[in-house]
PDB file of C-alpha atoms in Angstrom:
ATOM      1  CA  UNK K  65     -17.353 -37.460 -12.936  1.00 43.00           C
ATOM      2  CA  UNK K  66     -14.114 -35.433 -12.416  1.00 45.00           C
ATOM      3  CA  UNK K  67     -14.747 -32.024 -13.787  1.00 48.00           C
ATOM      4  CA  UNK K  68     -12.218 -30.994 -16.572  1.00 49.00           C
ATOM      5  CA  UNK K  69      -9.190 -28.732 -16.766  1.00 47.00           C
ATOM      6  CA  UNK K  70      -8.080 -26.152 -19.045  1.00 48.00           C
ATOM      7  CA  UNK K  71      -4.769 -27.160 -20.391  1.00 51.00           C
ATOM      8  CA  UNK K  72      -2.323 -24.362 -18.570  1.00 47.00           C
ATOM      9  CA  UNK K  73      -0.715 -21.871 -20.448  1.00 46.00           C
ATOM     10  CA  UNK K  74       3.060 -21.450 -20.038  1.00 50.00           C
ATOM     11  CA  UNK K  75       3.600 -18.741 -17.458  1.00 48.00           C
ATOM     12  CA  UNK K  76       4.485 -15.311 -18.570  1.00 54.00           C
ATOM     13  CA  UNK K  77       4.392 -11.769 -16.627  1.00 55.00           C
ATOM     14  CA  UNK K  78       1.928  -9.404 -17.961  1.00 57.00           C
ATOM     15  CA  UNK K  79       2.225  -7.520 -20.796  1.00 60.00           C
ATOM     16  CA  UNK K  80       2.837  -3.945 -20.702  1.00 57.00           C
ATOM     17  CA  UNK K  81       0.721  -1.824 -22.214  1.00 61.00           C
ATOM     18  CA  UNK K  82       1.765   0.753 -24.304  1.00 64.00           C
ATOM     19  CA  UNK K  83       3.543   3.667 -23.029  1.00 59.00           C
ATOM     20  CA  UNK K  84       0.358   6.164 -23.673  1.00 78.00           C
ATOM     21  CA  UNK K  85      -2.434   3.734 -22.678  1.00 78.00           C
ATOM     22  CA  UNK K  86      -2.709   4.871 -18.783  1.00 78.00           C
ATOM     23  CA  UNK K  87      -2.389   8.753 -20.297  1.00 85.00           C
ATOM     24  CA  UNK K  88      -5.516   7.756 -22.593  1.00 90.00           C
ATOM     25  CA  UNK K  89      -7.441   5.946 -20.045  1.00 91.00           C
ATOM     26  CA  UNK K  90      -7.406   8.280 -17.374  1.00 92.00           C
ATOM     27  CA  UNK K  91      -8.271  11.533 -20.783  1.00 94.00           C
ATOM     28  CA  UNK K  92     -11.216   9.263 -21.718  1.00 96.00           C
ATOM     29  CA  UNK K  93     -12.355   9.108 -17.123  1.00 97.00           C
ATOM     30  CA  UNK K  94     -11.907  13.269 -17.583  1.00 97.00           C
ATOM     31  CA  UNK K  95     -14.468  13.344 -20.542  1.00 98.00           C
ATOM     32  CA  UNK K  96     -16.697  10.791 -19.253  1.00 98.00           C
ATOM     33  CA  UNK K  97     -16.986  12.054 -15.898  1.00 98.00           C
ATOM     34  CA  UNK K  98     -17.220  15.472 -17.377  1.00 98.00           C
ATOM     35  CA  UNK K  99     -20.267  14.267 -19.525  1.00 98.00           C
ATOM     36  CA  UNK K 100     -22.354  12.729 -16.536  1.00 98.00           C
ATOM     37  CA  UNK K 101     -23.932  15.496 -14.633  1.00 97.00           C
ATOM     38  CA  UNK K 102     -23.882  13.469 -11.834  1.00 98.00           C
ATOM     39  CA  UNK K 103     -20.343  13.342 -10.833  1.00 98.00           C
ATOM     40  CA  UNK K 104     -19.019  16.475  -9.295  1.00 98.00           C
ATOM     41  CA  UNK K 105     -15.566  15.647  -8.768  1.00 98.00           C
ATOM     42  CA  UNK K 106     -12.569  13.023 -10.227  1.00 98.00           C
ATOM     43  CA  UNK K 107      -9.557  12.811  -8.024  1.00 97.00           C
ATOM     44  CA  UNK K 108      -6.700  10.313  -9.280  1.00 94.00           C
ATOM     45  CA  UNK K 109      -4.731   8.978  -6.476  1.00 88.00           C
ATOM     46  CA  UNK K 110      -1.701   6.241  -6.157  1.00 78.00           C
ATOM     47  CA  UNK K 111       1.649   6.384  -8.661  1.00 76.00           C
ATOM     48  CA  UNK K 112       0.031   8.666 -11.235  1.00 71.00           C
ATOM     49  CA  UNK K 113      -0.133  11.484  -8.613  1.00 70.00           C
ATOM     50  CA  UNK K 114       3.548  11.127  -8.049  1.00 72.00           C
ATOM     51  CA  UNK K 115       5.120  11.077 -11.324  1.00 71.00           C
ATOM     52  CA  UNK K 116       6.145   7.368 -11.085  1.00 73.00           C
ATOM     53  CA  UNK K 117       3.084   5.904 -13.352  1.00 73.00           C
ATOM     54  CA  UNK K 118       4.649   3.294 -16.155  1.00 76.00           C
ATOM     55  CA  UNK K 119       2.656   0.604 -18.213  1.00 74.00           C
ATOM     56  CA  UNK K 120       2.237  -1.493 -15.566  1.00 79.00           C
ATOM     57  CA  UNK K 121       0.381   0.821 -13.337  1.00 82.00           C
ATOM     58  CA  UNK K 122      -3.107   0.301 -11.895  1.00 88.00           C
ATOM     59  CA  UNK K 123      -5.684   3.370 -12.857  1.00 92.00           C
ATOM     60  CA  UNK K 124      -6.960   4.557  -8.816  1.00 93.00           C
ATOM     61  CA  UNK K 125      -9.671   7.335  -8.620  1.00 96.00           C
ATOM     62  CA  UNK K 126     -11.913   9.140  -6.353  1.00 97.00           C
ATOM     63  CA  UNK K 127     -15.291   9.960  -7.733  1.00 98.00           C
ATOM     64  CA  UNK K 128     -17.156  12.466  -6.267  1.00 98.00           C
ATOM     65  CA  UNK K 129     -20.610  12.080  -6.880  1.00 98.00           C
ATOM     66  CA  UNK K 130     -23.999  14.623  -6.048  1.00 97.00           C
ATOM     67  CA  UNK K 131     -25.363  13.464  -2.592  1.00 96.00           C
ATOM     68  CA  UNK K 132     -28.773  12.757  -4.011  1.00 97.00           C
ATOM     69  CA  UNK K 133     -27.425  10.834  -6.645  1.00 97.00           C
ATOM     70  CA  UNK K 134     -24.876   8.827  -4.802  1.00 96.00           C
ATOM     71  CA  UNK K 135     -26.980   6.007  -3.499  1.00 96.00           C
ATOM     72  CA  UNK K 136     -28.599   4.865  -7.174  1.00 97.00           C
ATOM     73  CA  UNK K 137     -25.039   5.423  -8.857  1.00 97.00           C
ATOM     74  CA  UNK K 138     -23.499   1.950 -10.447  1.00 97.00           C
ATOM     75  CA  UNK K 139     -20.094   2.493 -10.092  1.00 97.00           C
ATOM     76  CA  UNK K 140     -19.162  -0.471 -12.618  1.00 97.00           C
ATOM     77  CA  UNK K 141     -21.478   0.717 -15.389  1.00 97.00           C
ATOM     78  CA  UNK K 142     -19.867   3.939 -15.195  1.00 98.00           C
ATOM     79  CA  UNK K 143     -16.337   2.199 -15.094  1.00 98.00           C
ATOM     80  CA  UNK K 144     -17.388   0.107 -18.109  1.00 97.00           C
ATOM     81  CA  UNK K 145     -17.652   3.091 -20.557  1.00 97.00           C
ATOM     82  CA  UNK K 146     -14.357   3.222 -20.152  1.00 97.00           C
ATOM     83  CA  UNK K 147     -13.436  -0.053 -21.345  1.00 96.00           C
ATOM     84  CA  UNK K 148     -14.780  -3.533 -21.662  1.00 96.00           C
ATOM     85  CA  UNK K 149     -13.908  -5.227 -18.179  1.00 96.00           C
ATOM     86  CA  UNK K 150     -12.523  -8.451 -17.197  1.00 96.00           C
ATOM     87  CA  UNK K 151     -13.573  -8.291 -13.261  1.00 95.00           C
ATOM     88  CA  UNK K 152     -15.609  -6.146 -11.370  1.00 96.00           C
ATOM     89  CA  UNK K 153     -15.920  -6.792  -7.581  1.00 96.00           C
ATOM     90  CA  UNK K 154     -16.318  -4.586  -4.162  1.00 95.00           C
ATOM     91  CA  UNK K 155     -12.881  -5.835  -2.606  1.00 92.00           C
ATOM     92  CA  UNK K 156     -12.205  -6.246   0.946  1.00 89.00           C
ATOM     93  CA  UNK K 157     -11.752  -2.422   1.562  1.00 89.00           C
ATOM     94  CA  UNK K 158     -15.521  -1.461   0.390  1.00 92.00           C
ATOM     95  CA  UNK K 159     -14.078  -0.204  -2.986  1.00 95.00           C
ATOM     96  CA  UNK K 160     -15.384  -1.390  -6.147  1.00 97.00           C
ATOM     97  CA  UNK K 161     -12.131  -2.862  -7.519  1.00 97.00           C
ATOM     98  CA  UNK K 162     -11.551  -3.789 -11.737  1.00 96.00           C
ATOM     99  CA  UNK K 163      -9.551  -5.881 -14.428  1.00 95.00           C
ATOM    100  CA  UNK K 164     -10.111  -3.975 -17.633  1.00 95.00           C
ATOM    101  CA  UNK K 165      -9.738  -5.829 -20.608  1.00 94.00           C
ATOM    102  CA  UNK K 166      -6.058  -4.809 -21.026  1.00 91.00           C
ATOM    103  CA  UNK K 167      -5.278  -6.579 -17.839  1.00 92.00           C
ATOM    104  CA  UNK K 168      -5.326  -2.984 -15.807  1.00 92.00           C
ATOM    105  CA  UNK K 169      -6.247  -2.810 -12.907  1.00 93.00           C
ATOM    106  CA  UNK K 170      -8.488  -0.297 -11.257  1.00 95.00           C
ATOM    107  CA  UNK K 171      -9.795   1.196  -8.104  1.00 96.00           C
ATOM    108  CA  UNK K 172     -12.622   3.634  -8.027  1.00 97.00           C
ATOM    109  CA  UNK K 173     -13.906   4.968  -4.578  1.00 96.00           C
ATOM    110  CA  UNK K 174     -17.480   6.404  -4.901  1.00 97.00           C
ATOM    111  CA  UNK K 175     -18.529   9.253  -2.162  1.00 97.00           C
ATOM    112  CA  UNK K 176     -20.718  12.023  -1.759  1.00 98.00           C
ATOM    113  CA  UNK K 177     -19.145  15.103  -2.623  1.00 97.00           C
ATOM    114  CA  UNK K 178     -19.709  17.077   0.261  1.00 97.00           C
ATOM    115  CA  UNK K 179     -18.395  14.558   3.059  1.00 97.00           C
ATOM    116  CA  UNK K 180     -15.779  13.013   0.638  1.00 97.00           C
ATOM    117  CA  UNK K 181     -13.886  15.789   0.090  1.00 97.00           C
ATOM    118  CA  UNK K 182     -13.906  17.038   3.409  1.00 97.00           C
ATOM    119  CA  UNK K 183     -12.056  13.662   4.587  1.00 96.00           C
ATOM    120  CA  UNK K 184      -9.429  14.076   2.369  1.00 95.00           C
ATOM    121  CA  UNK K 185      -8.097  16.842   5.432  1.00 93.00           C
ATOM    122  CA  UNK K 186      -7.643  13.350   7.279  1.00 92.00           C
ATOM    123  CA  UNK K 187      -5.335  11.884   4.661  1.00 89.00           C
ATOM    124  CA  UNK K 188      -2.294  14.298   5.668  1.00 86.00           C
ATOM    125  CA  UNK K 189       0.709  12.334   6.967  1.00 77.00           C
ATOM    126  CA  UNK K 190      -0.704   9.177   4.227  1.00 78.00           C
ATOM    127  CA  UNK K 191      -1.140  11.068   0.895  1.00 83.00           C
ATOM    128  CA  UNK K 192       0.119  13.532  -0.273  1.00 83.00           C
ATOM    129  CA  UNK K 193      -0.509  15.094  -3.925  1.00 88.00           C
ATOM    130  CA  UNK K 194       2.651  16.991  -5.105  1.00 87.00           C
ATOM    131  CA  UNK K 195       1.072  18.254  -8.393  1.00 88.00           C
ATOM    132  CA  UNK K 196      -2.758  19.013  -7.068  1.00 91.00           C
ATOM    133  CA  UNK K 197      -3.869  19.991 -10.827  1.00 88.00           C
ATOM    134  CA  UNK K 198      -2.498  16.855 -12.296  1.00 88.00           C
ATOM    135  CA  UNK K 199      -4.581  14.861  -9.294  1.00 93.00           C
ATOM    136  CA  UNK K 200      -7.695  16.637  -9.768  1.00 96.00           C
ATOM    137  CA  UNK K 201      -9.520  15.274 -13.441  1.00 96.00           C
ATOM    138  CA  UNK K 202     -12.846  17.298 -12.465  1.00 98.00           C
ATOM    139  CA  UNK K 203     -14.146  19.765 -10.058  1.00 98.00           C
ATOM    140  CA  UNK K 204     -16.954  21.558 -11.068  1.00 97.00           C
ATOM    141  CA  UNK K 205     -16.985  23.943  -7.790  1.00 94.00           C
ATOM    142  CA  UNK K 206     -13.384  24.251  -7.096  1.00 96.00           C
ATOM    143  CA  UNK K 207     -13.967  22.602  -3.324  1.00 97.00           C
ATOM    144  CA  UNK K 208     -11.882  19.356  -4.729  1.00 97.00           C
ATOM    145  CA  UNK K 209      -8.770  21.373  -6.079  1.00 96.00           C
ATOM    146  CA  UNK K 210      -8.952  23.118  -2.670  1.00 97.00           C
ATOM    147  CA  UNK K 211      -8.533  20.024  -0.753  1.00 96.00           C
ATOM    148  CA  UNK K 212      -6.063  18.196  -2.861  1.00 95.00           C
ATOM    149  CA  UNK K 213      -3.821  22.103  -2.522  1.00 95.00           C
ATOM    150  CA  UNK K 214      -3.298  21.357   1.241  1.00 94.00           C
ATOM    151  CA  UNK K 215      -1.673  17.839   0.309  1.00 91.00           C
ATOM    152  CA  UNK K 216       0.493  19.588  -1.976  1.00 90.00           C
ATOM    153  CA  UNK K 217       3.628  19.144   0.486  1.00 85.00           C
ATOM    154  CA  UNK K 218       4.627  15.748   1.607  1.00 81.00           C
ATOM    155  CA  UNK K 219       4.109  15.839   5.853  1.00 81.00           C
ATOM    156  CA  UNK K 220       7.054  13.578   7.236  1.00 83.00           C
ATOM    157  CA  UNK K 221       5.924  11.044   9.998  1.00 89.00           C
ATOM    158  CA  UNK K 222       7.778  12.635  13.204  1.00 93.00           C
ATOM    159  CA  UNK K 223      10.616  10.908  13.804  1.00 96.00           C
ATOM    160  CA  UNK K 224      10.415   9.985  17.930  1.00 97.00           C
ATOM    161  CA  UNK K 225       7.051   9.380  18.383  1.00 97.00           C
ATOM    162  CA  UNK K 226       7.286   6.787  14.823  1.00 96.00           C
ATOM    163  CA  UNK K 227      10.051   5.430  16.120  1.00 97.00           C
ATOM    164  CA  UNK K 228       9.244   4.757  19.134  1.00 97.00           C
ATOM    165  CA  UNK K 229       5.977   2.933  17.879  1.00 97.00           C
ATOM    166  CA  UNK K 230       7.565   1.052  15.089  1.00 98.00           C
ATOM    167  CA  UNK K 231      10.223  -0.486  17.843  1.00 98.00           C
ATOM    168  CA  UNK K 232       7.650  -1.419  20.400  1.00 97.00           C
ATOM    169  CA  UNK K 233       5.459  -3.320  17.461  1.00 97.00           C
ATOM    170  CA  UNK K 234       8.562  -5.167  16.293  1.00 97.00           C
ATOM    171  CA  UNK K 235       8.820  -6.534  19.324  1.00 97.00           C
ATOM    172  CA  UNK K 236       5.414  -7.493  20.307  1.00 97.00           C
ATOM    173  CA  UNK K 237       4.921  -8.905  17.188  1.00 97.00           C
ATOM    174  CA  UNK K 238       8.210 -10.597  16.956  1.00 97.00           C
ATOM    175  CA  UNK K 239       7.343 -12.321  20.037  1.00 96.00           C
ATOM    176  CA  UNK K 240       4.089 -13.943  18.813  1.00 96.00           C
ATOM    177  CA  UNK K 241       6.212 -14.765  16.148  1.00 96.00           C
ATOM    178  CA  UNK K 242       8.050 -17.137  18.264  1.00 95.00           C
ATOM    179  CA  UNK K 243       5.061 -18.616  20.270  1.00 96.00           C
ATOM    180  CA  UNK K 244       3.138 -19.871  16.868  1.00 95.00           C
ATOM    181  CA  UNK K 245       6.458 -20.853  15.611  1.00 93.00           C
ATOM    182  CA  UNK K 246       6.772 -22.666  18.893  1.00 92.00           C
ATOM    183  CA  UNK K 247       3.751 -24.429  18.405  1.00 93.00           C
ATOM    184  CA  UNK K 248       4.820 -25.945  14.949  1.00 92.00           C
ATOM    185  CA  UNK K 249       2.129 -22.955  12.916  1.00 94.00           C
ATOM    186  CA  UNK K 250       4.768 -22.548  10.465  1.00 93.00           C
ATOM    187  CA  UNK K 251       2.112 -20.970   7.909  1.00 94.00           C
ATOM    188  CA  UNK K 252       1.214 -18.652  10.639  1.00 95.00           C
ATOM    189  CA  UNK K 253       4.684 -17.788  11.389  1.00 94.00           C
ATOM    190  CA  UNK K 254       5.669 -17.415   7.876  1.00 94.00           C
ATOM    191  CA  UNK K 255       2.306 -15.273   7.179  1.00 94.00           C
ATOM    192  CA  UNK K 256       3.466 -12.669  10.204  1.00 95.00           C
ATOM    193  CA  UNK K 257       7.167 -12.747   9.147  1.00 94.00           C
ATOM    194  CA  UNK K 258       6.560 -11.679   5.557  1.00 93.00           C
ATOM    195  CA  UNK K 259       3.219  -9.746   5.958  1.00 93.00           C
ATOM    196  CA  UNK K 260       2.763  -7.690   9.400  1.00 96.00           C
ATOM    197  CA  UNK K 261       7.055  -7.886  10.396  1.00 97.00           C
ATOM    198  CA  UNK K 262       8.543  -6.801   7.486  1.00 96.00           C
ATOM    199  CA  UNK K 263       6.060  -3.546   6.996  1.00 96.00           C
ATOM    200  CA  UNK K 264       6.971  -2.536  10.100  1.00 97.00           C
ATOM    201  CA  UNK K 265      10.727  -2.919   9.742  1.00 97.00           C
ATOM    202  CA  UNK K 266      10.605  -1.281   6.392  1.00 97.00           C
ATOM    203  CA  UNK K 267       9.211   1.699   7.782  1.00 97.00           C
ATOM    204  CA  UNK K 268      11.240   1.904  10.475  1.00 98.00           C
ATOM    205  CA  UNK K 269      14.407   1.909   7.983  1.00 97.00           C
ATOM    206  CA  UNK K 270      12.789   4.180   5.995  1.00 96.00           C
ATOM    207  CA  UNK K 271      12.904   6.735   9.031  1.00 96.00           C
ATOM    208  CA  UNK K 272      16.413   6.053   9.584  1.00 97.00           C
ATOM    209  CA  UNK K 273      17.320   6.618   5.890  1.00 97.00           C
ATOM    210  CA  UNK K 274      15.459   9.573   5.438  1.00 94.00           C
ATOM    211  CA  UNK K 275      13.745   7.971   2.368  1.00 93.00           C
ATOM    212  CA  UNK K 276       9.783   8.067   4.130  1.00 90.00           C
ATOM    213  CA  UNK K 277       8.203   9.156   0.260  1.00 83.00           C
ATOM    214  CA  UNK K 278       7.125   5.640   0.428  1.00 87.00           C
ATOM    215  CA  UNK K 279       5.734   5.749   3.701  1.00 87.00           C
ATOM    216  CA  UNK K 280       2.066   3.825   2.838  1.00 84.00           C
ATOM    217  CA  UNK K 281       3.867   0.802   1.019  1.00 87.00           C
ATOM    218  CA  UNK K 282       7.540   0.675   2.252  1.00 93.00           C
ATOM    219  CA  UNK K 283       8.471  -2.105  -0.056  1.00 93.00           C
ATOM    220  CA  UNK K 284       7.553   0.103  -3.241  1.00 89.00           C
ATOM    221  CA  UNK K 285      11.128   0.539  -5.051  1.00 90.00           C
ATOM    222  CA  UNK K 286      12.992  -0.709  -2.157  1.00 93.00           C
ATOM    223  CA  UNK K 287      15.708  -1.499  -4.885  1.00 92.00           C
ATOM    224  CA  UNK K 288      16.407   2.307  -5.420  1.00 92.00           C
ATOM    225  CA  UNK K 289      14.916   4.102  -2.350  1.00 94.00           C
ATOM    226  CA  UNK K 290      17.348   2.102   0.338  1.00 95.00           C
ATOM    227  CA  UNK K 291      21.117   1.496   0.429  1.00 95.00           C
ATOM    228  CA  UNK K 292      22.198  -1.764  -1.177  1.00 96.00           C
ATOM    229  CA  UNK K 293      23.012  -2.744   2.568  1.00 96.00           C
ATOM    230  CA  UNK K 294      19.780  -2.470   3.701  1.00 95.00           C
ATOM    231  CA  UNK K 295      18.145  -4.783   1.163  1.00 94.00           C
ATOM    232  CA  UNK K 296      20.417  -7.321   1.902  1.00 94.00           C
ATOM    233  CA  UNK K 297      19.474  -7.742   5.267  1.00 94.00           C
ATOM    234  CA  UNK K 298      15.757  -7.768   3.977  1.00 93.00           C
ATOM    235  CA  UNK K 299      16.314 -10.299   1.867  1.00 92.00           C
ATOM    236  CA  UNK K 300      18.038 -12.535   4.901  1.00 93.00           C
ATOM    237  CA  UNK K 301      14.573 -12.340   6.865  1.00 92.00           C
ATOM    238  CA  UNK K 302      12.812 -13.859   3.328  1.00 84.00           C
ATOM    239  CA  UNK K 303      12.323 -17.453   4.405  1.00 81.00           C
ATOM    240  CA  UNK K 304      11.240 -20.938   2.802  1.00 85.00           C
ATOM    241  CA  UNK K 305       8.232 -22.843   4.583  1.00 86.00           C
ATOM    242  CA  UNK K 306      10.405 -25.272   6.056  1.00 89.00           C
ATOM    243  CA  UNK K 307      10.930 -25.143   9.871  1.00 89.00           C
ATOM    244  CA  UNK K 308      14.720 -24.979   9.195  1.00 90.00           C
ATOM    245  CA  UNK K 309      14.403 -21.931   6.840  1.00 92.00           C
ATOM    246  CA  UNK K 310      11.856 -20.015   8.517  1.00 91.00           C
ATOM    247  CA  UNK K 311      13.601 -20.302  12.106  1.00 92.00           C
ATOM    248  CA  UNK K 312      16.928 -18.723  10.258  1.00 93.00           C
ATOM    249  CA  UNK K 313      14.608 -16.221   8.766  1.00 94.00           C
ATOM    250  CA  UNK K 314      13.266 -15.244  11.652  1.00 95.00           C
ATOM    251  CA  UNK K 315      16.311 -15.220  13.870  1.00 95.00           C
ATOM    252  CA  UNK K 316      17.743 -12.984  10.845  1.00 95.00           C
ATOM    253  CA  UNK K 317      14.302 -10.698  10.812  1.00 96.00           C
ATOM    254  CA  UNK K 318      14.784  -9.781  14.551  1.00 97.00           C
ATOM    255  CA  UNK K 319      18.449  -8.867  14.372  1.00 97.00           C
ATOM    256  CA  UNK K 320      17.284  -6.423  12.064  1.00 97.00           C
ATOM    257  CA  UNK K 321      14.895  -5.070  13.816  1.00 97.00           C
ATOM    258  CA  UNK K 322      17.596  -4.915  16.664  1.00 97.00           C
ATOM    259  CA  UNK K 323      19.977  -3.256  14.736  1.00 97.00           C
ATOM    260  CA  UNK K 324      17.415  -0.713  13.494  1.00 97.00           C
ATOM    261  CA  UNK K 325      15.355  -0.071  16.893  1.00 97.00           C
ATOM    262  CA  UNK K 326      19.058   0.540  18.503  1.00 97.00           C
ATOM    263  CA  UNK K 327      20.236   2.953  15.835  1.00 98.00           C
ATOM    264  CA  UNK K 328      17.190   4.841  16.316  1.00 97.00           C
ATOM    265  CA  UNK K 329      17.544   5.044  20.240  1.00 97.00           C
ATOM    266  CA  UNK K 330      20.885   6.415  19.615  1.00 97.00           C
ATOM    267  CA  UNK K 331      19.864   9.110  17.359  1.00 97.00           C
ATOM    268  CA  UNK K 332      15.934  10.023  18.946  1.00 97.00           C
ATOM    269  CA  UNK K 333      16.524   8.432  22.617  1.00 97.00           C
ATOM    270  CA  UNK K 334      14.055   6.302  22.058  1.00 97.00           C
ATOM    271  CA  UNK K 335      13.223   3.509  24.779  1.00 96.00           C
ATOM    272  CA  UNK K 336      14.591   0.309  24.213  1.00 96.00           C
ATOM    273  CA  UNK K 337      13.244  -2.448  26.407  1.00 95.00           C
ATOM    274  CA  UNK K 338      16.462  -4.115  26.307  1.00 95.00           C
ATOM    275  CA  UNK K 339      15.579  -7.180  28.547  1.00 95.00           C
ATOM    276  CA  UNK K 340      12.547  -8.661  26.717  1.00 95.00           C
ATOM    277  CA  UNK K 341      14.217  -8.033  23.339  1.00 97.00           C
ATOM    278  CA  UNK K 342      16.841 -10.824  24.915  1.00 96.00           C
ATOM    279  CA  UNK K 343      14.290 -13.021  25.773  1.00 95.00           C
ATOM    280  CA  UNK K 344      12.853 -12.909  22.570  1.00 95.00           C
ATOM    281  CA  UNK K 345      16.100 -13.394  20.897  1.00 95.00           C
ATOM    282  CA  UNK K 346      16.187 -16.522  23.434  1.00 94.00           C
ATOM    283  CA  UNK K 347      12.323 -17.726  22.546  1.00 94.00           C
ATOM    284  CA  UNK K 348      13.118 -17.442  18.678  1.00 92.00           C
ATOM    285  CA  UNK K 349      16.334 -19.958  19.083  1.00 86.00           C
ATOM    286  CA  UNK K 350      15.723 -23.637  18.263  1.00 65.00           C
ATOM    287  CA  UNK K 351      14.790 -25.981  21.320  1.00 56.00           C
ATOM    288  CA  UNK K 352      18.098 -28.043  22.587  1.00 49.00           C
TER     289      UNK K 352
END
């Protein structure tokens, strides 16, 4: 017997919360981490950290718990004194991930305090925490506060060395672009364009621009970080699943990244392997 459906609710975009609800959520993780003996540390990561946290930002936290305690510590019970949840899960990244009951989201890494904080040295150049105090919800020996301090100032990728990378993945990616696209894997094709291309590109125009704040997700407020010019051609390399629109996509998507790798080469001197990008200009054209 067929099993039965929920009749679907019209779709809407999620409710914002209100304006004070992410301020209240993230008080109440101070107090309760502050009450549980075990936790030695709280450090808030993500859009909160830079200034740019709005109703329909996700909650993101460190916790920093006593090495003898960290094994036995359920990370979702704590969570749940928090709020009621929706979902609790240990996503793909080994970080327990949540839905509270308000619909937001939440991602709370649990570490012993000792080694934890002494990775966070290995975050330069990805993270950066421009107001250290405002990151830090608990330390209760001052060894977190320390830590998030030498983040304080945003560390640029260097330009040559990015650059160069970034042009030499375009095109080795680019070019197993066209083989799967060749062999009529259009999901494939589409799944690199959109999801390992664009990245790359992104970054690589952030360089150029001078606009690298958004280094770890380059398509975070692409609308206001970029010139208007610059999203447009994005937005050409956005194709359809249909072998017509992805191959104009595609075609569109390494132009870009022609443009881009040659305006870097001009400015850092940057290698540019000039003969295989032609012959993957040539491979991404439509068979005669």
């Amino acid at each position: 017997m067929p099993h039965a459906h929920p009749a679907r609710t019209p779709h809407t975009a999620p409710t914002p919360l209100p304006a004070d609800a992410l301020n209240r959520r993230i008080e109440l993780l101070r107090s309760t981490a502050g009450a549980d003996p075990r936790i030695e540390g709280v450090l808030l990561y993500g859009s909160w950290t830079l200034g740019e946290a709005d109703a329909h930002s996700d909650l993101d936290a460190c916790l920093y718990v006593r090495e003898e305690d960290v094994d036995a510590f359920d990370g979702r019970e704590f969570v749940e004194r928090l709020a009621p949840l929706k979902l609790a899960y240990t996503n793909m990244h080994g970080i327990l991930a949540v839905v509270f009951d308000d619909l937001m989201r939440g991602e709370f890494h649990v570490e012993p305090t000792g080694p934890g904080i002494a990775e966070i040295a290995t975050w330069r150049g990805q993270v950066h925490f421009p107001r250290p105090e405002a990151a830090v919800l608990l330390d209760r020996t001052g060894h977190l506060t320390a830590a998030a301090r030498e983040l304080a100032a945003f560390c640029a990728p260097e330009p040559v060395a990015t650059a160069q990378q970034l042009t030499d993945e375009l095109a080795n990616w680019t070019l197993m672009l066209a083989h799967v696209q060749a062999r009529g894997e259009m999901a494939r094709a589409h799944n690199l364009l959109h999801a390992v291309i664009a990245p790359l590109q992104l970054k690589l125009c952030r360089l150029l621009r001078g606009s690298t704040t958004h280094w770890l997700t380059p398509s975070r407020a692409l609308e206001t970080d970029l010139p208007v010019a610059d999203a447009e051609r994005y937005a050409t390399t956005a194709g359809a699943l249909t072998p017509d629109a992805l191959r104009t996509a595609a075609a569109n998507s390494w132009q870009w990244s022609r443009d881009l790798a040659a305006e870097a080469a001009d400015r850092w001197g940057t290698r540019l392997p000039l003969g295989l990008h032609e012959e993957i200009a040539v491979a991404l054209s439509p068979a005669e």
